[in-house]
Amino acid sequence: MIEFDLGLIADHAQVDAGGKLYVMGEFRYIFTERVPAAHPHMSVVARWRADLTPGVDLSAALEVEVVDSDGVRIAPRSPPMEVKFSSVGPADRGKGQCMLILNLNMLQLPKYGDYAIVFFMDGEHNGRVPFTVVIPPQPPVH
């Protein structure tokens, strides 16, 4: 079974050669004075875990889409991408993980409200990262 383990949106994310994840500027809200709006850049981070069978490579077909609160796609679903699971380490024997960092540029946001980046593994829903588009808060009046 493939389990969604981590999902977030940030200003920037990367994985180093040793597999360490670096995330800068995690956020859940996009502030904009007006809609429709285009968000200049976001890095979507997602990670899945699964049991590994010795001698068998585990892979899956991953698809991604962005939807609004009504489930309407605001960007077309991605073509399937093959992801491979690799060993986590000695503390989690028999477990594997795969990680995705997806950089989205100029994402079109047609209205205020809730959105989600939705993931599908082998055609089945397997995780989501929610975010909300709102009007910027006004400073308090003294």
PDB file of C-alpha atoms in Angstrom:
ATOM      1  CA  MET A   1       0.000   0.000   0.000  1.00  0.00           C
ATOM      2  CA  ILE A   2       1.282   3.472  -0.936  1.00  0.00           C
ATOM      3  CA  GLU A   3       0.691   6.041   1.819  1.00  0.00           C
ATOM      4  CA  PHE A   4       0.766   9.841   1.406  1.00  0.00           C
ATOM      5  CA  ASP A   5       3.279  10.967   4.016  1.00  0.00           C
ATOM      6  CA  LEU A   6       3.966  14.692   3.499  1.00  0.00           C
ATOM      7  CA  GLY A   7       2.488  17.553   1.510  1.00  0.00           C
ATOM      8  CA  LEU A   8       3.192  21.284   1.588  1.00  0.00           C
ATOM      9  CA  ILE A   9       3.646  24.403  -0.522  1.00  0.00           C
ATOM     10  CA  ALA A  10       6.680  26.659  -0.176  1.00  0.00           C
ATOM     11  CA  ASP A  11       8.557  29.463  -1.855  1.00  0.00           C
ATOM     12  CA  HIS A  12      11.405  27.036  -2.608  1.00  0.00           C
ATOM     13  CA  ALA A  13      12.300  23.395  -1.965  1.00  0.00           C
ATOM     14  CA  GLN A  14      15.135  21.106  -2.957  1.00  0.00           C
ATOM     15  CA  VAL A  15      16.684  17.751  -2.080  1.00  0.00           C
ATOM     16  CA  ASP A  16      20.450  17.455  -1.688  1.00  0.00           C
ATOM     17  CA  ALA A  17      22.606  14.572  -2.926  1.00  0.00           C
ATOM     18  CA  GLY A  18      22.195  12.799   0.424  1.00  0.00           C
ATOM     19  CA  GLY A  19      18.389  12.896   0.207  1.00  0.00           C
ATOM     20  CA  LYS A  20      17.880  15.683   2.763  1.00  0.00           C
ATOM     21  CA  LEU A  21      14.866  17.898   2.014  1.00  0.00           C
ATOM     22  CA  TYR A  22      15.266  21.670   2.335  1.00  0.00           C
ATOM     23  CA  VAL A  23      12.130  23.841   2.442  1.00  0.00           C
ATOM     24  CA  MET A  24      12.046  27.646   2.558  1.00  0.00           C
ATOM     25  CA  GLY A  25       8.931  29.719   3.135  1.00  0.00           C
ATOM     26  CA  GLU A  26       6.110  27.186   3.663  1.00  0.00           C
ATOM     27  CA  PHE A  27       2.683  28.759   3.208  1.00  0.00           C
ATOM     28  CA  ARG A  28      -1.023  27.910   2.977  1.00  0.00           C
ATOM     29  CA  TYR A  29      -2.493  31.272   2.014  1.00  0.00           C
ATOM     30  CA  ILE A  30      -2.031  33.289  -1.149  1.00  0.00           C
ATOM     31  CA  PHE A  31      -2.904  36.930  -0.628  1.00  0.00           C
ATOM     32  CA  THR A  32      -4.074  38.961  -3.603  1.00  0.00           C
ATOM     33  CA  GLU A  33      -5.913  42.270  -3.990  1.00  0.00           C
ATOM     34  CA  ARG A  34      -7.940  41.000  -6.947  1.00  0.00           C
ATOM     35  CA  VAL A  35      -8.868  37.891  -8.869  1.00  0.00           C
ATOM     36  CA  PRO A  36      -8.256  36.399 -11.286  1.00  0.00           C
ATOM     37  CA  ALA A  37      -4.614  36.350 -10.224  1.00  0.00           C
ATOM     38  CA  ALA A  38      -1.457  34.513 -11.196  1.00  0.00           C
ATOM     39  CA  HIS A  39       0.869  33.288  -8.466  1.00  0.00           C
ATOM     40  CA  PRO A  40       4.449  33.803  -9.672  1.00  0.00           C
ATOM     41  CA  HIS A  41       6.065  30.671  -8.172  1.00  0.00           C
ATOM     42  CA  MET A  42       5.418  27.895  -5.695  1.00  0.00           C
ATOM     43  CA  SER A  43       7.200  24.642  -4.946  1.00  0.00           C
ATOM     44  CA  VAL A  44       4.867  21.780  -4.109  1.00  0.00           C
ATOM     45  CA  VAL A  45       6.474  19.078  -1.959  1.00  0.00           C
ATOM     46  CA  ALA A  46       4.936  15.637  -1.636  1.00  0.00           C
ATOM     47  CA  ARG A  47       6.236  12.360  -0.250  1.00  0.00           C
ATOM     48  CA  TRP A  48       4.829   8.832  -0.201  1.00  0.00           C
ATOM     49  CA  ARG A  49       5.903   5.719   1.728  1.00  0.00           C
ATOM     50  CA  ALA A  50       5.354   2.063   0.934  1.00  0.00           C
ATOM     51  CA  ASP A  51       6.455  -1.407   1.975  1.00  0.00           C
ATOM     52  CA  LEU A  52       9.272  -2.762  -0.186  1.00  0.00           C
ATOM     53  CA  THR A  53       9.690  -6.389  -1.171  1.00  0.00           C
ATOM     54  CA  PRO A  54      13.338  -7.517  -1.322  1.00  0.00           C
ATOM     55  CA  GLY A  55      14.540  -7.802  -4.910  1.00  0.00           C
ATOM     56  CA  VAL A  56      11.468  -6.071  -6.353  1.00  0.00           C
ATOM     57  CA  ASP A  57      11.546  -2.465  -7.587  1.00  0.00           C
ATOM     58  CA  LEU A  58       8.411  -0.556  -6.619  1.00  0.00           C
ATOM     59  CA  SER A  59       7.268   2.143  -9.010  1.00  0.00           C
ATOM     60  CA  ALA A  60       3.979   3.887  -9.719  1.00  0.00           C
ATOM     61  CA  ALA A  61       2.447   6.301 -12.213  1.00  0.00           C
ATOM     62  CA  LEU A  62       1.880   9.706 -10.574  1.00  0.00           C
ATOM     63  CA  GLU A  63      -0.539  12.327 -11.906  1.00  0.00           C
ATOM     64  CA  VAL A  64      -1.187  15.804 -10.476  1.00  0.00           C
ATOM     65  CA  GLU A  65      -4.033  18.281 -10.863  1.00  0.00           C
ATOM     66  CA  VAL A  66      -5.064  21.572  -9.273  1.00  0.00           C
ATOM     67  CA  VAL A  67      -8.724  21.991  -8.322  1.00  0.00           C
ATOM     68  CA  ASP A  68     -10.892  24.657  -6.719  1.00  0.00           C
ATOM     69  CA  SER A  69     -13.292  24.127  -3.790  1.00  0.00           C
ATOM     70  CA  ASP A  70     -15.936  22.730  -6.161  1.00  0.00           C
ATOM     71  CA  GLY A  71     -13.505  20.144  -7.537  1.00  0.00           C
ATOM     72  CA  VAL A  72     -13.224  21.967 -10.855  1.00  0.00           C
ATOM     73  CA  ARG A  73      -9.782  21.631 -12.439  1.00  0.00           C
ATOM     74  CA  ILE A  74      -8.043  24.965 -12.864  1.00  0.00           C
ATOM     75  CA  ALA A  75      -5.125  23.309 -14.652  1.00  0.00           C
ATOM     76  CA  PRO A  76      -5.185  20.161 -16.760  1.00  0.00           C
ATOM     77  CA  ARG A  77      -4.179  16.901 -15.080  1.00  0.00           C
ATOM     78  CA  SER A  78      -0.528  16.145 -15.706  1.00  0.00           C
ATOM     79  CA  PRO A  79       0.484  13.237 -17.869  1.00  0.00           C
ATOM     80  CA  PRO A  80       1.531  10.176 -15.833  1.00  0.00           C
ATOM     81  CA  MET A  81       5.076  10.397 -14.444  1.00  0.00           C
ATOM     82  CA  GLU A  82       6.870   7.261 -13.307  1.00  0.00           C
ATOM     83  CA  VAL A  83       8.080   7.497  -9.706  1.00  0.00           C
ATOM     84  CA  LYS A  84      10.315   4.926  -8.035  1.00  0.00           C
ATOM     85  CA  PHE A  85      10.428   4.052  -4.358  1.00  0.00           C
ATOM     86  CA  SER A  86      13.817   3.656  -2.714  1.00  0.00           C
ATOM     87  CA  SER A  87      14.902   2.428   0.693  1.00  0.00           C
ATOM     88  CA  VAL A  88      14.350   4.887   3.534  1.00  0.00           C
ATOM     89  CA  GLY A  89      17.233   3.749   5.739  1.00  0.00           C
ATOM     90  CA  PRO A  90      18.245   1.382   8.500  1.00  0.00           C
ATOM     91  CA  ALA A  91      15.643   2.677  10.982  1.00  0.00           C
ATOM     92  CA  ASP A  92      12.784   1.822   8.608  1.00  0.00           C
ATOM     93  CA  ARG A  93      13.804  -1.556   7.194  1.00  0.00           C
ATOM     94  CA  GLY A  94      11.454  -2.748   4.518  1.00  0.00           C
ATOM     95  CA  LYS A  95      10.077   0.744   3.851  1.00  0.00           C
ATOM     96  CA  GLY A  96      10.589   2.845   0.771  1.00  0.00           C
ATOM     97  CA  GLN A  97       9.743   6.395  -0.180  1.00  0.00           C
ATOM     98  CA  CYS A  98       9.454   8.595  -3.213  1.00  0.00           C
ATOM     99  CA  MET A  99       9.423  12.375  -3.175  1.00  0.00           C
ATOM    100  CA  LEU A 100       8.165  14.994  -5.612  1.00  0.00           C
ATOM    101  CA  ILE A 101       9.095  18.657  -5.820  1.00  0.00           C
ATOM    102  CA  LEU A 102       6.864  20.289  -8.401  1.00  0.00           C
ATOM    103  CA  ASN A 103       7.600  23.908  -9.328  1.00  0.00           C
ATOM    104  CA  LEU A 104       4.508  25.765 -10.528  1.00  0.00           C
ATOM    105  CA  ASN A 105       4.996  29.132 -12.212  1.00  0.00           C
ATOM    106  CA  MET A 106       2.240  31.646 -12.952  1.00  0.00           C
ATOM    107  CA  LEU A 107      -0.538  29.390 -11.625  1.00  0.00           C
ATOM    108  CA  GLN A 108      -3.842  30.995 -12.628  1.00  0.00           C
ATOM    109  CA  LEU A 109      -6.239  31.482  -9.706  1.00  0.00           C
ATOM    110  CA  PRO A 110      -9.683  32.477 -10.993  1.00  0.00           C
ATOM    111  CA  LYS A 111     -11.425  33.239  -7.678  1.00  0.00           C
ATOM    112  CA  TYR A 112     -11.040  33.608  -3.926  1.00  0.00           C
ATOM    113  CA  GLY A 113     -11.448  30.481  -1.852  1.00  0.00           C
ATOM    114  CA  ASP A 114     -10.032  27.045  -1.226  1.00  0.00           C
ATOM    115  CA  TYR A 115      -7.933  25.068  -3.698  1.00  0.00           C
ATOM    116  CA  ALA A 116      -5.950  21.850  -3.607  1.00  0.00           C
ATOM    117  CA  ILE A 117      -3.159  20.155  -5.450  1.00  0.00           C
ATOM    118  CA  VAL A 118      -4.387  16.581  -5.830  1.00  0.00           C
ATOM    119  CA  PHE A 119      -2.245  13.510  -6.447  1.00  0.00           C
ATOM    120  CA  PHE A 120      -3.146  10.218  -8.112  1.00  0.00           C
ATOM    121  CA  MET A 121      -0.979   7.079  -7.916  1.00  0.00           C
ATOM    122  CA  ASP A 122      -1.797   4.488 -10.573  1.00  0.00           C
ATOM    123  CA  GLY A 123      -5.072   6.313 -11.201  1.00  0.00           C
ATOM    124  CA  GLU A 124      -6.221   6.302  -7.555  1.00  0.00           C
ATOM    125  CA  HIS A 125      -6.485   9.440  -5.391  1.00  0.00           C
ATOM    126  CA  ASN A 126      -3.478   9.468  -3.064  1.00  0.00           C
ATOM    127  CA  GLY A 127      -3.031  12.787  -1.295  1.00  0.00           C
ATOM    128  CA  ARG A 128      -3.778  16.463  -1.502  1.00  0.00           C
ATOM    129  CA  VAL A 129      -2.183  19.730  -0.458  1.00  0.00           C
ATOM    130  CA  PRO A 130      -4.762  22.443   0.308  1.00  0.00           C
ATOM    131  CA  PHE A 131      -4.269  26.194   0.013  1.00  0.00           C
ATOM    132  CA  THR A 132      -6.516  29.251   0.138  1.00  0.00           C
ATOM    133  CA  VAL A 133      -6.631  32.445  -1.932  1.00  0.00           C
ATOM    134  CA  VAL A 134      -7.722  35.449   0.166  1.00  0.00           C
ATOM    135  CA  ILE A 135      -7.717  39.244   0.289  1.00  0.00           C
ATOM    136  CA  PRO A 136      -4.700  40.532   2.257  1.00  0.00           C
ATOM    137  CA  PRO A 137      -5.493  41.371   5.887  1.00  0.00           C
ATOM    138  CA  GLN A 138      -5.898  45.049   6.621  1.00  0.00           C
ATOM    139  CA  PRO A 139      -3.686  46.618   9.282  1.00  0.00           C
ATOM    140  CA  PRO A 140      -5.550  47.583  12.459  1.00  0.00           C
ATOM    141  CA  VAL A 141      -6.747  51.183  12.664  1.00  0.00           C
ATOM    142  CA  HIS A 142      -5.629  53.015  15.816  1.00  0.00           C
TER     143      HIS A 142
END
